[in-house]
Amino acid sequence: MKELASRGYAQAFETYCASRILEYREAGDRIFFLLDRHETSYADTKNKRLFSMKDLQESGNDSDLYGTIAKLKEDSDEVFYKEAPGSSSLFTRLAKAQSVASSMGVQPFQSVELIGSSPARSLLSNVIITQSALPSVPVIMNMSHTGISQASKCSLFEVGRNLNFRIVDKQEEE
């Protein structure tokens, strides 16, 4: 978790996410933001082993957008909050999009890319939720600049092969 608090890590992640947002905006694609929402009593939750209170204090309140990412958010972007690794509100939104699109004989999205700074299990949970809600839409798990350990990445590449989603891991030179 020390890597998450690193200023260099945070800057690289922010820069990378901003570039992806700009690429998707230029293509006219939809952008959703999925943010953690921890209650004040976070230390008493079953997820408390994921972050120490010291890590949370050092990294700031992760329930809002900051810096360049906050400036790139537009009113038309949808924001989803989650209190657990997977977002039920994201699943509901995507499942409704799938239902409407299916009734018209089209796909709701060409593909969905998820990028996250959260632990691997949270990112993976939302990839699986997305894949479940959109069974015929390609799902991409982007681990570039996420701070996920190499060992976890190796495990996730194996999971990706077995569950049929694509993984991207580009660590661009600073």
PDB file of N, CA, C and O in Angstrom, residues 41-86:
ATOM      1  N   SER A  41     -17.130   4.431   9.674  1.00  0.00           N
ATOM      2  CA  SER A  41     -16.812   3.234  10.445  1.00  0.00           C
ATOM      3  C   SER A  41     -16.071   2.193   9.600  1.00  0.00           C
ATOM      4  O   SER A  41     -16.133   1.012   9.870  1.00  0.00           O
ATOM      5  N   TYR A  42     -15.336   2.645   8.598  1.00  0.00           N
ATOM      6  CA  TYR A  42     -14.620   1.735   7.698  1.00  0.00           C
ATOM      7  C   TYR A  42     -13.753   0.746   8.462  1.00  0.00           C
ATOM      8  O   TYR A  42     -13.666  -0.417   8.102  1.00  0.00           O
ATOM      9  N   ALA A  43     -13.128   1.197   9.545  1.00  0.00           N
ATOM     10  CA  ALA A  43     -12.234   0.323  10.311  1.00  0.00           C
ATOM     11  C   ALA A  43     -12.978  -0.879  10.885  1.00  0.00           C
ATOM     12  O   ALA A  43     -12.362  -1.886  11.216  1.00  0.00           O
ATOM     13  N   ASP A  44     -14.293  -0.785  10.984  1.00  0.00           N
ATOM     14  CA  ASP A  44     -15.080  -1.878  11.541  1.00  0.00           C
ATOM     15  C   ASP A  44     -15.695  -2.782  10.470  1.00  0.00           C
ATOM     16  O   ASP A  44     -16.409  -3.717  10.794  1.00  0.00           O
ATOM     17  N   THR A  45     -15.447  -2.508   9.194  1.00  0.00           N
ATOM     18  CA  THR A  45     -16.052  -3.299   8.130  1.00  0.00           C
ATOM     19  C   THR A  45     -15.223  -4.526   7.815  1.00  0.00           C
ATOM     20  O   THR A  45     -14.057  -4.629   8.197  1.00  0.00           O
ATOM     21  N   LYS A  46     -15.823  -5.462   7.065  1.00  0.00           N
ATOM     22  CA  LYS A  46     -15.101  -6.672   6.690  1.00  0.00           C
ATOM     23  C   LYS A  46     -13.981  -6.389   5.697  1.00  0.00           C
ATOM     24  O   LYS A  46     -13.095  -7.210   5.516  1.00  0.00           O
ATOM     25  N   ASN A  47     -13.984  -5.222   5.051  1.00  0.00           N
ATOM     26  CA  ASN A  47     -12.938  -4.867   4.097  1.00  0.00           C
ATOM     27  C   ASN A  47     -11.751  -4.168   4.756  1.00  0.00           C
ATOM     28  O   ASN A  47     -10.826  -3.764   4.073  1.00  0.00           O
ATOM     29  N   LYS A  48     -11.751  -4.032   6.077  1.00  0.00           N
ATOM     30  CA  LYS A  48     -10.718  -3.235   6.740  1.00  0.00           C
ATOM     31  C   LYS A  48      -9.317  -3.788   6.520  1.00  0.00           C
ATOM     32  O   LYS A  48      -8.351  -3.053   6.581  1.00  0.00           O
ATOM     33  N   ARG A  49      -9.183  -5.053   6.204  1.00  0.00           N
ATOM     34  CA  ARG A  49      -7.851  -5.597   5.986  1.00  0.00           C
ATOM     35  C   ARG A  49      -7.240  -5.127   4.672  1.00  0.00           C
ATOM     36  O   ARG A  49      -6.048  -5.244   4.457  1.00  0.00           O
ATOM     37  N   LEU A  50      -8.050  -4.545   3.792  1.00  0.00           N
ATOM     38  CA  LEU A  50      -7.523  -4.078   2.510  1.00  0.00           C
ATOM     39  C   LEU A  50      -6.673  -2.831   2.666  1.00  0.00           C
ATOM     40  O   LEU A  50      -5.681  -2.652   1.976  1.00  0.00           O
ATOM     41  N   PHE A  51      -7.065  -1.948   3.544  1.00  0.00           N
ATOM     42  CA  PHE A  51      -6.348  -0.692   3.748  1.00  0.00           C
ATOM     43  C   PHE A  51      -6.201  -0.466   5.240  1.00  0.00           C
ATOM     44  O   PHE A  51      -7.164  -0.606   5.980  1.00  0.00           O
ATOM     45  N   SER A  52      -5.035  -0.078   5.667  1.00  0.00           N
ATOM     46  CA  SER A  52      -4.912   0.343   7.057  1.00  0.00           C
ATOM     47  C   SER A  52      -5.449   1.769   7.133  1.00  0.00           C
ATOM     48  O   SER A  52      -5.503   2.474   6.127  1.00  0.00           O
ATOM     49  N   MET A  53      -5.847   2.187   8.294  1.00  0.00           N
ATOM     50  CA  MET A  53      -6.340   3.555   8.439  1.00  0.00           C
ATOM     51  C   MET A  53      -5.227   4.543   8.079  1.00  0.00           C
ATOM     52  O   MET A  53      -5.483   5.589   7.517  1.00  0.00           O
ATOM     53  N   LYS A  54      -3.974   4.189   8.377  1.00  0.00           N
ATOM     54  CA  LYS A  54      -2.843   5.052   8.021  1.00  0.00           C
ATOM     55  C   LYS A  54      -2.776   5.228   6.502  1.00  0.00           C
ATOM     56  O   LYS A  54      -2.592   6.329   5.996  1.00  0.00           O
ATOM     57  N   ASP A  55      -2.951   4.133   5.746  1.00  0.00           N
ATOM     58  CA  ASP A  55      -2.930   4.217   4.282  1.00  0.00           C
ATOM     59  C   ASP A  55      -4.044   5.115   3.776  1.00  0.00           C
ATOM     60  O   ASP A  55      -3.849   5.919   2.873  1.00  0.00           O
ATOM     61  N   LEU A  56      -5.240   4.982   4.359  1.00  0.00           N
ATOM     62  CA  LEU A  56      -6.364   5.808   3.926  1.00  0.00           C
ATOM     63  C   LEU A  56      -6.104   7.280   4.219  1.00  0.00           C
ATOM     64  O   LEU A  56      -6.409   8.143   3.408  1.00  0.00           O
ATOM     65  N   GLN A  57      -5.538   7.558   5.372  1.00  0.00           N
ATOM     66  CA  GLN A  57      -5.254   8.949   5.722  1.00  0.00           C
ATOM     67  C   GLN A  57      -4.192   9.531   4.798  1.00  0.00           C
ATOM     68  O   GLN A  57      -4.294  10.665   4.358  1.00  0.00           O
ATOM     69  N   GLU A  58      -3.159   8.733   4.462  1.00  0.00           N
ATOM     70  CA  GLU A  58      -2.092   9.222   3.594  1.00  0.00           C
ATOM     71  C   GLU A  58      -2.570   9.434   2.165  1.00  0.00           C
ATOM     72  O   GLU A  58      -2.132  10.339   1.482  1.00  0.00           O
ATOM     73  N   SER A  59      -3.484   8.567   1.705  1.00  0.00           N
ATOM     74  CA  SER A  59      -3.920   8.674   0.314  1.00  0.00           C
ATOM     75  C   SER A  59      -5.072   9.653   0.150  1.00  0.00           C
ATOM     76  O   SER A  59      -5.456   9.972  -0.958  1.00  0.00           O
ATOM     77  N   GLY A  60      -5.645  10.129   1.237  1.00  0.00           N
ATOM     78  CA  GLY A  60      -6.755  11.081   1.154  1.00  0.00           C
ATOM     79  C   GLY A  60      -8.072  10.369   1.011  1.00  0.00           C
ATOM     80  O   GLY A  60      -8.154   9.151   0.956  1.00  0.00           O
ATOM     81  N   ASN A  61      -9.136  11.126   0.936  1.00  0.00           N
ATOM     82  CA  ASN A  61     -10.482  10.575   0.780  1.00  0.00           C
ATOM     83  C   ASN A  61     -10.653  10.136  -0.663  1.00  0.00           C
ATOM     84  O   ASN A  61     -10.628  10.948  -1.571  1.00  0.00           O
ATOM     85  N   ASP A  62     -10.824   8.834  -0.862  1.00  0.00           N
ATOM     86  CA  ASP A  62     -10.900   8.320  -2.222  1.00  0.00           C
ATOM     87  C   ASP A  62     -12.320   8.342  -2.775  1.00  0.00           C
ATOM     88  O   ASP A  62     -12.608   7.686  -3.754  1.00  0.00           O
ATOM     89  N   SER A  63     -13.209   9.115  -2.173  1.00  0.00           N
ATOM     90  CA  SER A  63     -14.588   9.131  -2.629  1.00  0.00           C
ATOM     91  C   SER A  63     -14.890  10.283  -3.576  1.00  0.00           C
ATOM     92  O   SER A  63     -16.025  10.489  -3.945  1.00  0.00           O
ATOM     93  N   ASP A  64     -13.894  11.029  -3.966  1.00  0.00           N
ATOM     94  CA  ASP A  64     -14.079  12.135  -4.883  1.00  0.00           C
ATOM     95  C   ASP A  64     -13.021  12.086  -5.977  1.00  0.00           C
ATOM     96  O   ASP A  64     -12.002  11.431  -5.836  1.00  0.00           O
ATOM     97  N   LEU A  65     -13.268  12.807  -7.037  1.00  0.00           N
ATOM     98  CA  LEU A  65     -12.277  12.932  -8.102  1.00  0.00           C
ATOM     99  C   LEU A  65     -11.387  14.126  -7.788  1.00  0.00           C
ATOM    100  O   LEU A  65     -11.847  15.125  -7.247  1.00  0.00           O
ATOM    101  N   TYR A  66     -10.120  14.020  -8.153  1.00  0.00           N
ATOM    102  CA  TYR A  66      -9.166  15.073  -7.862  1.00  0.00           C
ATOM    103  C   TYR A  66      -8.345  15.419  -9.089  1.00  0.00           C
ATOM    104  O   TYR A  66      -8.286  14.664 -10.055  1.00  0.00           O
ATOM    105  N   GLY A  67      -7.683  16.545  -9.027  1.00  0.00           N
ATOM    106  CA  GLY A  67      -6.700  16.934 -10.030  1.00  0.00           C
ATOM    107  C   GLY A  67      -7.231  16.945 -11.450  1.00  0.00           C
ATOM    108  O   GLY A  67      -8.363  17.366 -11.716  1.00  0.00           O
ATOM    109  N   THR A  68      -6.413  16.468 -12.352  1.00  0.00           N
ATOM    110  CA  THR A  68      -6.732  16.457 -13.778  1.00  0.00           C
ATOM    111  C   THR A  68      -7.998  15.660 -14.060  1.00  0.00           C
ATOM    112  O   THR A  68      -8.814  16.051 -14.893  1.00  0.00           O
ATOM    113  N   ILE A  69      -8.171  14.552 -13.368  1.00  0.00           N
ATOM    114  CA  ILE A  69      -9.341  13.688 -13.592  1.00  0.00           C
ATOM    115  C   ILE A  69     -10.620  14.459 -13.256  1.00  0.00           C
ATOM    116  O   ILE A  69     -11.597  14.409 -14.004  1.00  0.00           O
ATOM    117  N   ALA A  70     -10.621  15.168 -12.156  1.00  0.00           N
ATOM    118  CA  ALA A  70     -11.795  15.963 -11.785  1.00  0.00           C
ATOM    119  C   ALA A  70     -12.100  17.016 -12.845  1.00  0.00           C
ATOM    120  O   ALA A  70     -13.262  17.265 -13.171  1.00  0.00           O
ATOM    121  N   LYS A  71     -11.066  17.614 -13.400  1.00  0.00           N
ATOM    122  CA  LYS A  71     -11.265  18.636 -14.429  1.00  0.00           C
ATOM    123  C   LYS A  71     -11.803  18.051 -15.735  1.00  0.00           C
ATOM    124  O   LYS A  71     -12.486  18.745 -16.491  1.00  0.00           O
ATOM    125  N   LEU A  72     -11.505  16.784 -15.986  1.00  0.00           N
ATOM    126  CA  LEU A  72     -11.963  16.142 -17.219  1.00  0.00           C
ATOM    127  C   LEU A  72     -13.389  15.599 -17.117  1.00  0.00           C
ATOM    128  O   LEU A  72     -14.006  15.295 -18.127  1.00  0.00           O
ATOM    129  N   LYS A  73     -13.916  15.481 -15.913  1.00  0.00           N
ATOM    130  CA  LYS A  73     -15.275  14.969 -15.754  1.00  0.00           C
ATOM    131  C   LYS A  73     -16.267  15.965 -16.322  1.00  0.00           C
ATOM    132  O   LYS A  73     -16.187  17.155 -16.077  1.00  0.00           O
ATOM    133  N   GLU A  74     -17.188  15.458 -17.103  1.00  0.00           N
ATOM    134  CA  GLU A  74     -18.241  16.289 -17.691  1.00  0.00           C
ATOM    135  C   GLU A  74     -19.582  15.935 -17.065  1.00  0.00           C
ATOM    136  O   GLU A  74     -19.757  14.835 -16.526  1.00  0.00           O
ATOM    137  N   ASP A  75     -20.535  16.838 -17.170  1.00  0.00           N
ATOM    138  CA  ASP A  75     -21.857  16.615 -16.586  1.00  0.00           C
ATOM    139  C   ASP A  75     -22.534  15.363 -17.131  1.00  0.00           C
ATOM    140  O   ASP A  75     -23.331  14.736 -16.441  1.00  0.00           O
ATOM    141  N   SER A  76     -22.232  14.998 -18.365  1.00  0.00           N
ATOM    142  CA  SER A  76     -22.866  13.823 -18.973  1.00  0.00           C
ATOM    143  C   SER A  76     -22.258  12.502 -18.495  1.00  0.00           C
ATOM    144  O   SER A  76     -22.822  11.437 -18.735  1.00  0.00           O
ATOM    145  N   ASP A  77     -21.127  12.560 -17.811  1.00  0.00           N
ATOM    146  CA  ASP A  77     -20.505  11.334 -17.297  1.00  0.00           C
ATOM    147  C   ASP A  77     -21.300  10.807 -16.113  1.00  0.00           C
ATOM    148  O   ASP A  77     -21.769  11.582 -15.274  1.00  0.00           O
ATOM    149  N   GLU A  78     -21.435   9.513 -16.057  1.00  0.00           N
ATOM    150  CA  GLU A  78     -22.123   8.895 -14.928  1.00  0.00           C
ATOM    151  C   GLU A  78     -21.104   8.520 -13.862  1.00  0.00           C
ATOM    152  O   GLU A  78     -20.005   8.067 -14.172  1.00  0.00           O
ATOM    153  N   VAL A  79     -21.485   8.698 -12.600  1.00  0.00           N
ATOM    154  CA  VAL A  79     -20.618   8.370 -11.479  1.00  0.00           C
ATOM    155  C   VAL A  79     -21.330   7.326 -10.632  1.00  0.00           C
ATOM    156  O   VAL A  79     -22.498   7.492 -10.279  1.00  0.00           O
ATOM    157  N   PHE A  80     -20.619   6.257 -10.322  1.00  0.00           N
ATOM    158  CA  PHE A  80     -21.139   5.195  -9.475  1.00  0.00           C
ATOM    159  C   PHE A  80     -20.258   5.101  -8.242  1.00  0.00           C
ATOM    160  O   PHE A  80     -19.050   5.236  -8.321  1.00  0.00           O
ATOM    161  N   TYR A  81     -20.884   4.850  -7.105  1.00  0.00           N
ATOM    162  CA  TYR A  81     -20.149   4.703  -5.860  1.00  0.00           C
ATOM    163  C   TYR A  81     -20.278   3.267  -5.403  1.00  0.00           C
ATOM    164  O   TYR A  81     -21.293   2.616  -5.638  1.00  0.00           O
ATOM    165  N   LYS A  82     -19.237   2.793  -4.733  1.00  0.00           N
ATOM    166  CA  LYS A  82     -19.275   1.428  -4.225  1.00  0.00           C
ATOM    167  C   LYS A  82     -18.700   1.388  -2.829  1.00  0.00           C
ATOM    168  O   LYS A  82     -17.772   2.112  -2.510  1.00  0.00           O
ATOM    169  N   GLU A  83     -19.289   0.549  -1.994  1.00  0.00           N
ATOM    170  CA  GLU A  83     -18.794   0.366  -0.635  1.00  0.00           C
ATOM    171  C   GLU A  83     -18.139  -0.991  -0.463  1.00  0.00           C
ATOM    172  O   GLU A  83     -17.581  -1.284   0.573  1.00  0.00           O
ATOM    173  N   ALA A  84     -18.224  -1.826  -1.478  1.00  0.00           N
ATOM    174  CA  ALA A  84     -17.620  -3.150  -1.475  1.00  0.00           C
ATOM    175  C   ALA A  84     -16.779  -3.271  -2.744  1.00  0.00           C
ATOM    176  O   ALA A  84     -16.840  -2.387  -3.596  1.00  0.00           O
ATOM    177  N   PRO A  85     -16.016  -4.341  -2.898  1.00  0.00           N
ATOM    178  CA  PRO A  85     -15.182  -4.453  -4.095  1.00  0.00           C
ATOM    179  C   PRO A  85     -15.945  -4.333  -5.415  1.00  0.00           C
ATOM    180  O   PRO A  85     -15.465  -3.715  -6.348  1.00  0.00           O
ATOM    181  N   GLY A  86     -17.126  -4.901  -5.500  1.00  0.00           N
ATOM    182  CA  GLY A  86     -17.917  -4.822  -6.720  1.00  0.00           C
ATOM    183  C   GLY A  86     -19.080  -3.847  -6.564  1.00  0.00           C
ATOM    184  O   GLY A  86     -19.643  -3.710  -5.488  1.00  0.00           O
TER     185      GLY A  86
END
